[in-house]
Coordinates of C-alpha atoms and ligand atoms in Angstrom, one line a residue:
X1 CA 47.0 -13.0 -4.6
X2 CA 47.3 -16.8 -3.4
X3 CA 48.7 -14.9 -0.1
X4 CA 46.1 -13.1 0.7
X5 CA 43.4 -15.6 -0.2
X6 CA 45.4 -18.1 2.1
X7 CA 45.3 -15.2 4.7
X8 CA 41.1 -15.2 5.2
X9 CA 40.4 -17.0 7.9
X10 CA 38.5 -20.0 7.8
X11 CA 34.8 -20.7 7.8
X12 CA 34.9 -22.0 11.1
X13 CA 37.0 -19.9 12.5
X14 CA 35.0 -16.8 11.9
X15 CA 31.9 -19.2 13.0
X16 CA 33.5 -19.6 16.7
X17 CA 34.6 -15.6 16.7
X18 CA 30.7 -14.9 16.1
X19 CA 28.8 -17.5 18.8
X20 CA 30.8 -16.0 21.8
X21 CA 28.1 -13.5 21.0
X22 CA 24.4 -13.9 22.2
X23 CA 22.8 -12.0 19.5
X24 CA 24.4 -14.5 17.0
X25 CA 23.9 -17.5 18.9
X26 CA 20.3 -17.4 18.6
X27 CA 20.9 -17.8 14.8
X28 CA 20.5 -21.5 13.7
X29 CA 24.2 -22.1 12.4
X30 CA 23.1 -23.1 8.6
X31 CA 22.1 -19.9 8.0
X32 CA 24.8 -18.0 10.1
X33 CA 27.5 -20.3 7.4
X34 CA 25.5 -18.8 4.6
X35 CA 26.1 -15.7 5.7
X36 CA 29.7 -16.0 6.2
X37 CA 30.4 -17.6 2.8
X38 CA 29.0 -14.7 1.0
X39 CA 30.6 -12.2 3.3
X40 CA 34.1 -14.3 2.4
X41 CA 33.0 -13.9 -1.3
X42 CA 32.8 -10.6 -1.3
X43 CA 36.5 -10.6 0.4
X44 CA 38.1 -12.6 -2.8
X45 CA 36.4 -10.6 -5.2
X46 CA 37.8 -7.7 -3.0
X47 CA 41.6 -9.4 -3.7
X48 CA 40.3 -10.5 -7.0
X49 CA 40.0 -6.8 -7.9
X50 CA 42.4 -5.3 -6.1
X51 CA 40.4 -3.6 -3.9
X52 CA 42.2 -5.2 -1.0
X53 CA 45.8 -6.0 -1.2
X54 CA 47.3 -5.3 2.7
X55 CA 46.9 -8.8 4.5
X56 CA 46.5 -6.8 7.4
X57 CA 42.6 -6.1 5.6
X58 CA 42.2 -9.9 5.9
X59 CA 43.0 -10.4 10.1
X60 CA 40.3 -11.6 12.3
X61 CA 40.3 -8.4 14.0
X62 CA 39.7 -6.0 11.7
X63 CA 36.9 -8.4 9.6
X64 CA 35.1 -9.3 12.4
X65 CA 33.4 -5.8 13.3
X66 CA 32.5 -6.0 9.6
X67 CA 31.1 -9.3 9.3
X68 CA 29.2 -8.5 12.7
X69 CA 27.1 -5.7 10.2
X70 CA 27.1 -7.9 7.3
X71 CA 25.4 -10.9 9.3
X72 CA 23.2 -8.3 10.8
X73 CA 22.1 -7.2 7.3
X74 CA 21.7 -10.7 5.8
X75 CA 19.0 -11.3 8.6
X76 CA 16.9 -9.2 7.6
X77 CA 13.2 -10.0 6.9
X78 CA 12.6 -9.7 3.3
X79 CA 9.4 -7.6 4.5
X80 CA 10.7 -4.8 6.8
X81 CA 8.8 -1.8 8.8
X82 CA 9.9 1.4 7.2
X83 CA 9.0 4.8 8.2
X84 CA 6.9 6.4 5.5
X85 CA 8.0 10.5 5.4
X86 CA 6.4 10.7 1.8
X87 CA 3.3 12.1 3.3
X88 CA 1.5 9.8 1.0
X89 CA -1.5 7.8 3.2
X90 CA -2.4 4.9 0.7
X91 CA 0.7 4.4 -0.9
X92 CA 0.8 1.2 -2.9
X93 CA 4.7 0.5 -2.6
X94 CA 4.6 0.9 0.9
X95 CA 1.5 -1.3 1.5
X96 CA -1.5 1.0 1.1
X97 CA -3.1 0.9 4.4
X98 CA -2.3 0.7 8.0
X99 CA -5.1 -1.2 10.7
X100 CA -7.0 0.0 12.9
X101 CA -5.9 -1.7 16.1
X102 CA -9.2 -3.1 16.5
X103 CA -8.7 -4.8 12.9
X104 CA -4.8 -6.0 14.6
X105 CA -6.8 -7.5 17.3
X106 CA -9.4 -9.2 15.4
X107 CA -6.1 -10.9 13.2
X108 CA -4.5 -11.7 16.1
X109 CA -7.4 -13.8 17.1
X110 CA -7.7 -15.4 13.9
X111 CA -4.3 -16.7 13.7
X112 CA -4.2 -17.9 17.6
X113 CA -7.1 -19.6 17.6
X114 CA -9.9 -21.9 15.8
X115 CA -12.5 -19.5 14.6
X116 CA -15.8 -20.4 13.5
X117 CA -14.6 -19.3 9.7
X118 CA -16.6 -22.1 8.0
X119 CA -18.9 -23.1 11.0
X120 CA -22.5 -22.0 11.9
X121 CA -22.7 -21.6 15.5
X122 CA -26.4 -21.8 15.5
X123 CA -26.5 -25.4 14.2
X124 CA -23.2 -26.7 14.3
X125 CA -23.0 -27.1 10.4
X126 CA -21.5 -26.6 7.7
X127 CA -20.7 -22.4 7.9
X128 CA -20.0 -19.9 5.0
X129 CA -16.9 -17.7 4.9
X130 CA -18.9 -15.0 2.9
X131 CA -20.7 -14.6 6.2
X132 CA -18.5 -12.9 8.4
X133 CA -18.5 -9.4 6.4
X134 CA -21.7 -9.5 4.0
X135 CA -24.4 -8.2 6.3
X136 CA -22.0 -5.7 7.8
X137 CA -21.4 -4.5 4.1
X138 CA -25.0 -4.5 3.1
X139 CA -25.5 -2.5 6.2
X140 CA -23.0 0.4 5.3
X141 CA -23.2 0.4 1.4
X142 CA -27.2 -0.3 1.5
X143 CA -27.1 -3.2 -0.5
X144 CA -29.4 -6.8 -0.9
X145 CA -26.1 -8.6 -1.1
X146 CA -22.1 -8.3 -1.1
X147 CA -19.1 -10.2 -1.7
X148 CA -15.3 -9.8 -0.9
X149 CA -12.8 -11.3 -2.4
X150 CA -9.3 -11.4 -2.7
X151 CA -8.3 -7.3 -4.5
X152 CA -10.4 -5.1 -6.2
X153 CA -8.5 -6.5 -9.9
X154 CA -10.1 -10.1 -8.7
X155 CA -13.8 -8.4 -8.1
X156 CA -13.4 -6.6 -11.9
X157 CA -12.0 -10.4 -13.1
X158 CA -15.0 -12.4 -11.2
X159 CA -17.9 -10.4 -12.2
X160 CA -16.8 -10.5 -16.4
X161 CA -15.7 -14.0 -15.8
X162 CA -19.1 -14.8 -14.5
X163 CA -21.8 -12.3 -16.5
X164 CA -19.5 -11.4 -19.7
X165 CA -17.7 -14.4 -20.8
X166 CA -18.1 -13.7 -25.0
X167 CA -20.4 -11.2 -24.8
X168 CA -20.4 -7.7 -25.3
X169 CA -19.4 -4.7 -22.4
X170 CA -20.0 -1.2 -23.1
X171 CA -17.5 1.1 -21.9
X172 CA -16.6 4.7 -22.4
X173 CA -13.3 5.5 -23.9
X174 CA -12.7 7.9 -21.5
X175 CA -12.2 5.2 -18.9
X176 CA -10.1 2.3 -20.5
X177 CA -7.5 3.3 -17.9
X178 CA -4.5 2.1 -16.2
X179 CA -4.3 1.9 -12.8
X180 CA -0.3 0.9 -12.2
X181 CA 1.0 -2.4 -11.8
X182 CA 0.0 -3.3 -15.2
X183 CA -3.9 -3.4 -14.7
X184 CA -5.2 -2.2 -17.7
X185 CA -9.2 -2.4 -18.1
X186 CA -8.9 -3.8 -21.6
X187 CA -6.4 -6.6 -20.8
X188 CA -8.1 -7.7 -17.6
X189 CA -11.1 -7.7 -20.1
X190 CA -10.0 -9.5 -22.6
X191 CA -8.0 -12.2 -20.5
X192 CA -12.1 -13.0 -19.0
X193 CA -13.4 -13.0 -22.1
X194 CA -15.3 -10.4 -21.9
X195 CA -15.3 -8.5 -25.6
X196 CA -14.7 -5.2 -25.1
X197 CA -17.3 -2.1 -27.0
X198 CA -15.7 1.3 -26.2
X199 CA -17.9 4.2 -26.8
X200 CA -17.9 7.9 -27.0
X201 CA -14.5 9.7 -26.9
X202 CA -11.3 10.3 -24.6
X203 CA -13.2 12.9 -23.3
X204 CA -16.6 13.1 -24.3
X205 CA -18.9 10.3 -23.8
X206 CA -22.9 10.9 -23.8
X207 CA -25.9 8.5 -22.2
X208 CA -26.7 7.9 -26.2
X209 CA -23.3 6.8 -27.0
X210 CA -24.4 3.9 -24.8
X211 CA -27.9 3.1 -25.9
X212 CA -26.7 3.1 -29.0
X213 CA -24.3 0.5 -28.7
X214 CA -26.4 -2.0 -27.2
X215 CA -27.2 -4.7 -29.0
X216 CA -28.7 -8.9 -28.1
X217 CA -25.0 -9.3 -27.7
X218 CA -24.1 -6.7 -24.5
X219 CA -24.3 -8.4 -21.0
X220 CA -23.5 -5.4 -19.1
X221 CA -23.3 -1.7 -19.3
X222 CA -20.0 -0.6 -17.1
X223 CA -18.4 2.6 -15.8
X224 CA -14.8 2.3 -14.3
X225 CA -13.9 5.5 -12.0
X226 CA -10.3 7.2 -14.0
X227 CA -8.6 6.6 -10.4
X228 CA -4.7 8.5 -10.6
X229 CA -6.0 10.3 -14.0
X230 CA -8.2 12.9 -15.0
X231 CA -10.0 14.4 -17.5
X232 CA -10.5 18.3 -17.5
X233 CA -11.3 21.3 -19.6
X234 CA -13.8 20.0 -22.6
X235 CA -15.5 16.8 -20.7
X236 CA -18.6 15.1 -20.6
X237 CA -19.4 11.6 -19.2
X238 CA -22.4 9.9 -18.4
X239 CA -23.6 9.7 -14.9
X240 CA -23.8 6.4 -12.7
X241 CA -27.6 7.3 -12.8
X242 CA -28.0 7.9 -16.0
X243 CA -26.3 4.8 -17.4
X244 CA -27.9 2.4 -14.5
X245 CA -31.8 3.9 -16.0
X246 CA -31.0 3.1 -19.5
X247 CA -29.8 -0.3 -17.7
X248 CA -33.2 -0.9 -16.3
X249 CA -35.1 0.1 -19.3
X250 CA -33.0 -2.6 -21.7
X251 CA -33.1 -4.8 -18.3
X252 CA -28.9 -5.2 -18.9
X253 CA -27.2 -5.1 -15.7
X254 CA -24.9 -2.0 -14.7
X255 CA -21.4 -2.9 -13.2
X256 CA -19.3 0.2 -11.5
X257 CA -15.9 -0.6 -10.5
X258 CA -15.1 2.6 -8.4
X259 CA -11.3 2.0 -7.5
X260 CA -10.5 3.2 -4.3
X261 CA -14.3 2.9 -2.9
X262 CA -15.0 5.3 -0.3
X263 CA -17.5 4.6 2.6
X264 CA -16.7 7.8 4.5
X265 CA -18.7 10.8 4.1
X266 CA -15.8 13.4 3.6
X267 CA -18.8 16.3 2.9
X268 CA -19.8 16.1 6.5
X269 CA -16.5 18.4 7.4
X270 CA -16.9 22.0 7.0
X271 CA -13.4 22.9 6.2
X272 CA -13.1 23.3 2.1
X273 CA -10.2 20.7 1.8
X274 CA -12.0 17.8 3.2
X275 CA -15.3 18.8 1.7
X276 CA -14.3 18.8 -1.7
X277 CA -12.7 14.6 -1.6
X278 CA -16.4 14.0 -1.7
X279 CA -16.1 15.1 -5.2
X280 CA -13.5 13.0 -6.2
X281 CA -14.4 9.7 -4.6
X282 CA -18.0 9.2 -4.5
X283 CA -19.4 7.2 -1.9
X284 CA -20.1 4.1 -2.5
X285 CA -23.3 4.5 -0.8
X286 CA -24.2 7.1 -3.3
X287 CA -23.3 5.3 -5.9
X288 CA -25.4 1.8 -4.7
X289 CA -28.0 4.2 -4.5
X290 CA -28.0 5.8 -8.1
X291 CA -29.2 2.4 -9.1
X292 CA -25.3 0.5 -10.0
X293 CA -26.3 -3.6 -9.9
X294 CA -22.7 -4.0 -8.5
X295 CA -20.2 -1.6 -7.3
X296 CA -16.7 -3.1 -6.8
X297 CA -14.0 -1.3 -5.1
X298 CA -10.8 -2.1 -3.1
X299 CA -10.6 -2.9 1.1
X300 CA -7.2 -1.1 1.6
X301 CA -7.2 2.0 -0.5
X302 CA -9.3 4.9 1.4
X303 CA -11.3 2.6 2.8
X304 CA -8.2 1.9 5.3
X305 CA -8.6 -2.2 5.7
X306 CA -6.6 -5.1 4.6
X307 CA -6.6 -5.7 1.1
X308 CA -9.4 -7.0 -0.4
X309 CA -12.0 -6.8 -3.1
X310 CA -15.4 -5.8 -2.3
X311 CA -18.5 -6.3 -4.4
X312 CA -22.0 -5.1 -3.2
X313 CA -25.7 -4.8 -5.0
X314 CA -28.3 -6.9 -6.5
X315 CA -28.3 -10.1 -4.2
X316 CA -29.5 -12.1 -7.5
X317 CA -25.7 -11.0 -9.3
X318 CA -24.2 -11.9 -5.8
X319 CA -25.3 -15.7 -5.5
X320 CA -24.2 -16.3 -9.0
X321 CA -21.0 -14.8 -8.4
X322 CA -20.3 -17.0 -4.9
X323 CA -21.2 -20.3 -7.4
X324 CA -18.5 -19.2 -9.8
X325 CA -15.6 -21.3 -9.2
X326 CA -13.5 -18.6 -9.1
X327 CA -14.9 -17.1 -6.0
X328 CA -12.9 -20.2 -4.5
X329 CA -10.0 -19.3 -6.5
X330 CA -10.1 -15.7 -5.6
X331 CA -11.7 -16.1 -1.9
X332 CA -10.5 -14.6 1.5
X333 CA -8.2 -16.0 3.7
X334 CA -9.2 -15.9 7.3
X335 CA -6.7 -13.1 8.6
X336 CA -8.1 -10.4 6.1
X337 CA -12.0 -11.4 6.9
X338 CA -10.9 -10.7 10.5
X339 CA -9.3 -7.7 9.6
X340 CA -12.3 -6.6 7.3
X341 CA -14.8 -7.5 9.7
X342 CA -13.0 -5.1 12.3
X343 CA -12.9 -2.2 9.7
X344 CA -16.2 -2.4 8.2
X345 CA -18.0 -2.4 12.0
X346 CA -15.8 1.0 12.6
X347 CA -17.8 2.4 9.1
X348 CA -21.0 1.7 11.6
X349 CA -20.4 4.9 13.4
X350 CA -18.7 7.5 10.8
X351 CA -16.9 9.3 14.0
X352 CA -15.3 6.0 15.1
X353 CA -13.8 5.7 11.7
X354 CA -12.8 8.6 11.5
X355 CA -10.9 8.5 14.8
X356 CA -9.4 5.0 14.3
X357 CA -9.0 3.8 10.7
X358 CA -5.7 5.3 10.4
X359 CA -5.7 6.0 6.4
X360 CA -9.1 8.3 7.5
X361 CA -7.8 9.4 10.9
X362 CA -4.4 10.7 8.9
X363 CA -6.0 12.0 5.6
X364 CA -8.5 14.5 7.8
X365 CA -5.3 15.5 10.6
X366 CA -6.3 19.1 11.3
X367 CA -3.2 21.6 9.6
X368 CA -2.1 23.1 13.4
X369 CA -2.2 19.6 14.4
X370 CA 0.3 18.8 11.5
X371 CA 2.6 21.9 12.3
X372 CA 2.6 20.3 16.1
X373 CA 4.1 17.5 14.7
X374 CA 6.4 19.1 12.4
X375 CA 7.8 20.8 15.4
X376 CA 8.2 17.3 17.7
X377 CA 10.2 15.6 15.4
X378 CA 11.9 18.4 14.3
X379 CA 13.3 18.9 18.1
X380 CA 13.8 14.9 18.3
X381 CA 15.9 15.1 14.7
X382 CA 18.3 17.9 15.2
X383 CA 18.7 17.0 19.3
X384 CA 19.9 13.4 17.4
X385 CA 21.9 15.0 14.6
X386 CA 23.9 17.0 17.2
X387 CA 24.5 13.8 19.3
X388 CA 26.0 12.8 16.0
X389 CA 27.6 16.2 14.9
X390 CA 26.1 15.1 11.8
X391 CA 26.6 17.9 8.7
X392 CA 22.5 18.4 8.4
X393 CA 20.1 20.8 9.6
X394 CA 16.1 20.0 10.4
X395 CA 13.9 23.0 9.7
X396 CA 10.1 23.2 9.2
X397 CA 8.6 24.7 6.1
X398 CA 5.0 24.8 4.5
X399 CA 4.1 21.4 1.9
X400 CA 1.7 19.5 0.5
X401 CA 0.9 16.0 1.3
X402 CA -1.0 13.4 -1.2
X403 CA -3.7 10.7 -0.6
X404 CA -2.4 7.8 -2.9
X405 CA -3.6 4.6 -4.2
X406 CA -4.9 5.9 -7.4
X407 CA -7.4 8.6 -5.4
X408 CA -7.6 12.1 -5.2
X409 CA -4.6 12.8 -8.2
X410 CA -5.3 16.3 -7.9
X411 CA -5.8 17.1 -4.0
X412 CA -3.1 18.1 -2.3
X413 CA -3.7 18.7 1.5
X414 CA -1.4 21.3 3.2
X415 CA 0.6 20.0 5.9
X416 CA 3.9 21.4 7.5
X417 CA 7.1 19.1 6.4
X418 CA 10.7 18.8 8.4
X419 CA 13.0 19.8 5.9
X420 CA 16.3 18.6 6.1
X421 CA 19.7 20.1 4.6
X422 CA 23.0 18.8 4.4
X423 CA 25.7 21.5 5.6
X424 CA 28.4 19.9 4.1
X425 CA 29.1 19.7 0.7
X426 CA 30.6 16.2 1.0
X427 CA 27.0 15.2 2.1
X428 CA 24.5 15.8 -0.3
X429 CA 20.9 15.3 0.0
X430 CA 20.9 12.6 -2.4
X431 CA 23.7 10.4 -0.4
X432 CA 21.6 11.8 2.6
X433 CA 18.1 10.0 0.7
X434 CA 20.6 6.8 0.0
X435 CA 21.8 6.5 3.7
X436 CA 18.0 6.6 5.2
X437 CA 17.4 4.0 2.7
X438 CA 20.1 1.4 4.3
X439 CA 19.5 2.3 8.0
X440 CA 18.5 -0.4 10.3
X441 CA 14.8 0.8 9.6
X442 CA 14.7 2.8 6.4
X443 CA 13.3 5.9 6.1
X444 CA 11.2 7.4 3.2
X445 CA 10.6 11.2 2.1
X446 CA 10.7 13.6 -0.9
X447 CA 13.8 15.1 -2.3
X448 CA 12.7 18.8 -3.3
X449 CA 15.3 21.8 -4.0
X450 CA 18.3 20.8 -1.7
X451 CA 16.0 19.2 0.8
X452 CA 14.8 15.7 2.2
X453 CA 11.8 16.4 3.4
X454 CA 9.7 14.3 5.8
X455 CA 6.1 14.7 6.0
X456 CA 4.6 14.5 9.7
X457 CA 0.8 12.8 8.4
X458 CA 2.4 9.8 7.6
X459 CA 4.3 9.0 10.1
X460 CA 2.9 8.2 13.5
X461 CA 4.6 9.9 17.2
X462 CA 5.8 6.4 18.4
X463 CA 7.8 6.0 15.7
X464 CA 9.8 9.2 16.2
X465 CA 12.2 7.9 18.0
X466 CA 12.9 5.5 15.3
X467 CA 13.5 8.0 13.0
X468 CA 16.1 9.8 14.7
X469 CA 18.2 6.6 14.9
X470 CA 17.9 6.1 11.6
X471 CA 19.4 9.5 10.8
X472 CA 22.0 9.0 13.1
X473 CA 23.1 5.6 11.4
X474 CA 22.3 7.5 8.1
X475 CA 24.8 10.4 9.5
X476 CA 27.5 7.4 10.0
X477 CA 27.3 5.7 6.7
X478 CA 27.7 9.0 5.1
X479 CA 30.7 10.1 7.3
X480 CA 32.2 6.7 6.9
X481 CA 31.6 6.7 2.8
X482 CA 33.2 10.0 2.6
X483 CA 36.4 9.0 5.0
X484 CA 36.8 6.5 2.7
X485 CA 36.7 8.5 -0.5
X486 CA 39.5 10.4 1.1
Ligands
PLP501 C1 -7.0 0.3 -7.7 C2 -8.0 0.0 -8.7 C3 -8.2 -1.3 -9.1 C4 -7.4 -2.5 -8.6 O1 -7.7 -2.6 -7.2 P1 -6.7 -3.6 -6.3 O2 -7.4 -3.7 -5.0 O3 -5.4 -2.9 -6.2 O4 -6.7 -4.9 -7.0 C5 -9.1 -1.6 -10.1 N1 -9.8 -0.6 -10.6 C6 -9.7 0.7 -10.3 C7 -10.5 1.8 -10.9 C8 -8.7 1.1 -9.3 O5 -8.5 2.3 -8.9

């Protein structure tokens, strides 16, 4: 063993080997060392185990193409493009939404240049951040006031933090949900303070449930929209309305945090499968205008902007909240007000949403427009796999694909989706899924029957091209694992 740990060549040796090429040259030299101690690690631990025990393993020659793929690795961005196949638009481990490119322009500018982020340009003083996105949001939602802050969890945290600190909130048992990522209504109550009355049932909760419950105690009536779960069958729940008059009569203000928040009127399309998303994610228009004193919901779910937490209604709620220090704690940074700004004035004209806020633009793609795609990347896949004489076939077959970020649970949308089959039984789809994961950009989809299936809506033309390389390298690693199982 001493042998072959005498035999692995030398820090600095391996250090000259990789500078005589420019890709690695470029690298500061701390970090390039790093990298070549833990590729050396992994070499003893290799003769450690026994896993390498032929000197002729350990020769500059035959490490170095190695260590070339291990550098390469190890540089790597922690926070990587990937291609998302799932077919899921808002999907949270992936980053929820994709800008517009006007919203990519408008961040480009704010991190280029001074802006006038905290500057009045009418008198040269002292500006407000708030007041970049609040008119354009009163505007849209029809609103005296609004607020965004930094996620829709902060906007639910500010408003019982500011109007429910050890006092009472009425909320119906049917909505003390979990949305994912640990946000659990009663927690995120309970760490502001607020004390929690649930009324009605899981499933049944009536307007008198909450008059009921009120007592001098209860600062604020509040409904909280079940997001990724539903309730059918035997169901009953108050309406935003109905709750927001009883609100007004007791003069106790009416807080809805609606989750996803949804600006775009999805009812104006004729064709049943848009229409009925109307259904499921109320707009936050209509809501505002069944008489809610704040609505909070989040900027990159199906609203399609950075993330962000928006809160719009009565301006005399709104000033209290901007006092709250808090808001400071939980306030914008100047790349997502850019980026928010740019949405929101899209929202001005419903069509020019549609057409270029891409979680809209990909959630209402037309089916034949879908099957179009299918088609092109099919062609561009199994023209790559051949280069490769890779073991898989691409074919196209009839799916489903899913809106995400806690909206829509139940509506699927019908797209067509490239199936793709390993031919050998070496390969299977699951080393297949595994090999897309590692390429140089990874590549997500579904696994279904003996299938890896890649859903056209969710992935845009130009990246294509980077999908087929992907395969290819997936195609390698696959080969290369399976030559060395042999
Ligand atoms: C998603 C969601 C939240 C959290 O929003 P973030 O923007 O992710 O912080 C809160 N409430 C509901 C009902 C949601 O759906």
């Amino acid at each position: 063993m001493n042998r072959l740990f005498r035999r692995l060549p030398a820090v600095d040796v391996l250090l000259a080997a990789l500078s005589e090429t420019e890709t690695f040259r470029n690298i500061p030299r701390t970090l390039l060392r790093d990298a070549i101690n833990a590729f050396l690690d992994g070499k003893r631990n290799a003769v450690r185990n026994g896993t390498i025990r032929d000197e002729k393993e350990l020769a500059l020659a035959a490490l170095l193409p190695e260590l070339r793929d291990f550098v390469r690795t190890a540089r790597y961005a922690s926070l990587r493009q990937v291609i998302n196949g799932t077919g899921i638009v808002a999907h949270t481990n992936l980053g929820r939404s994709l800008l517009s490119q006007k919203a990519l322009d408008a961040v480009l500018m704010a991190g280029k240049y001074y802006t006038n982020l905290e500057l009045d340009l009418r008198t040269g003083l002292r500006g407000s951040r708030h007041s970049h996105v609040e008119p354009l949001l009163c505007r849209i939602v029809k609103t005296e006031a609004a607020l965004a802050v930094n996620n829709n969890a902060a906007a639910v945290f500010l408003v019982l933090d500011t109007f429910c600190r050890g006092k009472e909130v009425i909320l119906s048992r049917g909505e003390l949900v979990e949305i994912g990522g640990s946000f659990r209504i009663p927690d995120i109550m309970t760490k502001s303070g607020a004390l929690l009355r649930e009324v009605g049932t899981t499933n049944r909760t009536r307007i008198g449930d909450y008059a009921q419950a009120i007592t001098e105690n209860t600062a604020a009536l509040m409904k909280v929209h079940p997001s990724n779960y539903r309730i059918t069958g035997f169901h009953e729940e108050a309406s935003v309305r109905d709750v927001a008059l009883l609100g007004k009569q007791r003069g106790i203000p009416v807080f809805v945090d609606l989750g996803s928040g949804n600006l775009y009127d999805f009812a104006s399309h004729a064709a049943a499968e848009f229409a009925c998303l109307s259904q499921d994610e109320p707009m936050a228009q209509r809501i505002a205008a069944d008489g809610a004193d704040l609505i909070l919901f989040s900027g990159d779910k199906i609203l399609g902007g950075p993330q962000a937490g928006i809160i719009a209604g009565r301006k005399k709620y709104i000033e209290v909240l901007k006092k709250n220090p808090l808001a400071r704690v939980l306030r914008l940074d100047k790349l997502t007000l850019a980026a928010l700004e740019a949405t929101l004035e899209l929202y001005l004209e419903p069509g020019m949403a549609a057409r270029h806020v891409p979680t809209l633009n990909m959630i209402l793609l037309p089916e034949p427009l879908l099957r179009q795609k299918a088609e092109k990347l099919a062609d561009i896949l199994e023209a790559a796999l051949k280069n490769a004489g890779a073991p898989v076939t691409a074919r196209i077959r009839p799916g489903c694909s899913r809106i995400g970020g806690g909206a829509f649970p139940e509506r699927d949308l019908p797209t067509s989706l490239v199936c793709l089959e390993p031919t050998a039984s070496s390969f299977t789809v699951e080393s297949l899924r595994a090999a897309l994961l590692h390429a140089d950009t990874p590549v997500l989809g579904r696994i279904e029957d003996n299938g890896f299936l890649l859903d056209p809506r969710t992935i845009a033309e130009e990246e294509f091209p980077l999908v087929a390389k992907s395969l290819q390298q997936a195609a390698a690693i696959a080969h290369d694992s399976e030559l060395s199982e042999k």
